[in-house]
């Protein structure tokens, strides 16, 4: 499955200010890197400066087996580092044709869907997906244990400090 992602960036030459914005989507190629920008600015600091974008470059990323421990059911997924540049669109055409923004709920992928995506690409065995899922569960248990022990951390620090002080006292008396 391909995953579309992009970053919007522009530089206003007059002030050297950089602006960046990133978004991703798995349903449609609605994310893009804006390139071929032109800037116009006035010579006076009192007037407003403008940045204009002319085109949108859409990149396509593969979804691969990941290691994110917040994945609760099914194998975790992530985007591959490699991407395919697909098309370059004029900005107006992109804005007119792109799909509406998805909600956070629509962006969630349940575990069975993630497993299906990874199974369909034939790059991962069931054993690899189960191992990645078990690794995530192990990290989740470690995090839960840390959270349960937080109320006792101050007492542990005091106990360790007292132990060090006693050792110093004992070493002075020898």
Short mmCIF file of C-alpha atoms in Angstrom, two decimals, residues 54-145:
data_model
loop_
_atom_site.label_atom_id
_atom_site.label_comp_id
_atom_site.label_asym_id
_atom_site.label_seq_id
_atom_site.Cartn_x
_atom_site.Cartn_y
_atom_site.Cartn_z
CA UNK A 54 3.09 27.81 -7.97
CA UNK A 55 3.07 24.00 -7.92
CA UNK A 56 2.64 20.93 -5.73
CA UNK A 57 4.91 17.87 -5.90
CA UNK A 58 3.27 14.71 -4.55
CA UNK A 59 5.47 11.98 -3.04
CA UNK A 60 4.40 8.40 -2.48
CA UNK A 61 5.75 6.39 0.49
CA UNK A 62 5.49 2.65 1.15
CA UNK A 63 4.11 1.44 4.46
CA UNK A 64 6.48 -1.00 6.21
CA UNK A 65 6.64 -3.01 9.44
CA UNK A 66 7.48 -0.61 12.27
CA UNK A 67 8.41 -0.66 15.94
CA UNK A 68 6.17 1.98 17.52
CA UNK A 69 5.08 0.77 20.99
CA UNK A 70 1.77 2.66 20.95
CA UNK A 71 0.31 0.12 18.53
CA UNK A 72 -2.06 -1.91 20.70
CA UNK A 73 -3.56 -4.55 18.41
CA UNK A 74 -1.77 -6.01 15.43
CA UNK A 75 1.66 -5.22 14.07
CA UNK A 76 2.97 -1.65 14.13
CA UNK A 77 3.54 0.12 10.81
CA UNK A 78 5.63 3.08 9.71
CA UNK A 79 6.57 4.88 6.51
CA UNK A 80 9.60 3.78 4.53
CA UNK A 81 12.41 6.30 4.06
CA UNK A 82 12.38 5.86 0.30
CA UNK A 83 9.71 7.61 -1.75
CA UNK A 84 8.50 7.84 -5.32
CA UNK A 85 7.91 11.26 -6.80
CA UNK A 86 4.69 11.01 -8.72
CA UNK A 87 3.30 14.15 -10.29
CA UNK A 88 3.82 17.88 -10.28
CA UNK A 89 0.54 19.83 -10.24
CA UNK A 90 -0.20 23.52 -10.44
CA UNK A 91 -1.27 24.70 -6.99
CA UNK A 92 -4.73 25.83 -8.12
CA UNK A 93 -5.45 22.45 -9.71
CA UNK A 94 -4.31 20.62 -6.56
CA UNK A 95 -6.45 22.80 -4.28
CA UNK A 96 -9.51 22.29 -6.50
CA UNK A 97 -9.17 18.49 -6.74
CA UNK A 98 -7.79 17.23 -3.41
CA UNK A 99 -10.04 15.30 -1.06
CA UNK A 100 -11.24 16.88 2.20
CA UNK A 101 -9.06 16.58 5.30
CA UNK A 102 -9.66 13.41 7.30
CA UNK A 103 -10.46 13.41 11.03
CA UNK A 104 -8.13 11.81 13.59
CA UNK A 105 -10.57 8.91 13.93
CA UNK A 106 -10.47 8.30 10.17
CA UNK A 107 -6.67 8.18 10.25
CA UNK A 108 -6.52 5.35 12.80
CA UNK A 109 -5.74 1.92 11.38
CA UNK A 110 -6.97 -1.06 13.40
CA UNK A 111 -4.65 -4.02 13.97
CA UNK A 112 -6.28 -6.38 11.50
CA UNK A 113 -6.12 -3.75 8.74
CA UNK A 114 -2.41 -3.11 9.42
CA UNK A 115 -1.74 -6.87 9.31
CA UNK A 116 -3.67 -7.12 6.03
CA UNK A 117 -1.64 -4.27 4.49
CA UNK A 118 1.65 -5.93 5.47
CA UNK A 119 0.48 -9.38 4.31
CA UNK A 120 -0.56 -8.02 0.91
CA UNK A 121 2.87 -6.56 0.17
CA UNK A 122 4.53 -10.02 0.56
CA UNK A 123 7.57 -8.50 2.29
CA UNK A 124 6.81 -9.82 5.78
CA UNK A 125 6.07 -13.26 7.17
CA UNK A 126 3.48 -13.88 9.85
CA UNK A 127 6.34 -14.67 12.26
CA UNK A 128 7.95 -11.27 11.64
CA UNK A 129 4.65 -9.48 12.27
CA UNK A 130 4.01 -11.49 15.45
CA UNK A 131 7.55 -10.74 16.70
CA UNK A 132 7.07 -6.99 16.09
CA UNK A 133 3.72 -7.10 17.89
CA UNK A 134 5.26 -8.99 20.85
CA UNK A 135 8.16 -6.52 21.02
CA UNK A 136 5.61 -3.70 21.27
CA UNK A 137 3.73 -5.50 24.04
CA UNK A 138 6.99 -5.98 25.97
CA UNK A 139 7.79 -2.25 25.77
CA UNK A 140 4.21 -1.41 26.80
CA UNK A 141 4.56 -3.62 29.89
CA UNK A 142 7.86 -1.92 30.78
CA UNK A 143 6.20 1.49 30.46
CA UNK A 144 3.25 0.38 32.59
CA UNK A 145 5.66 -0.89 35.25
#
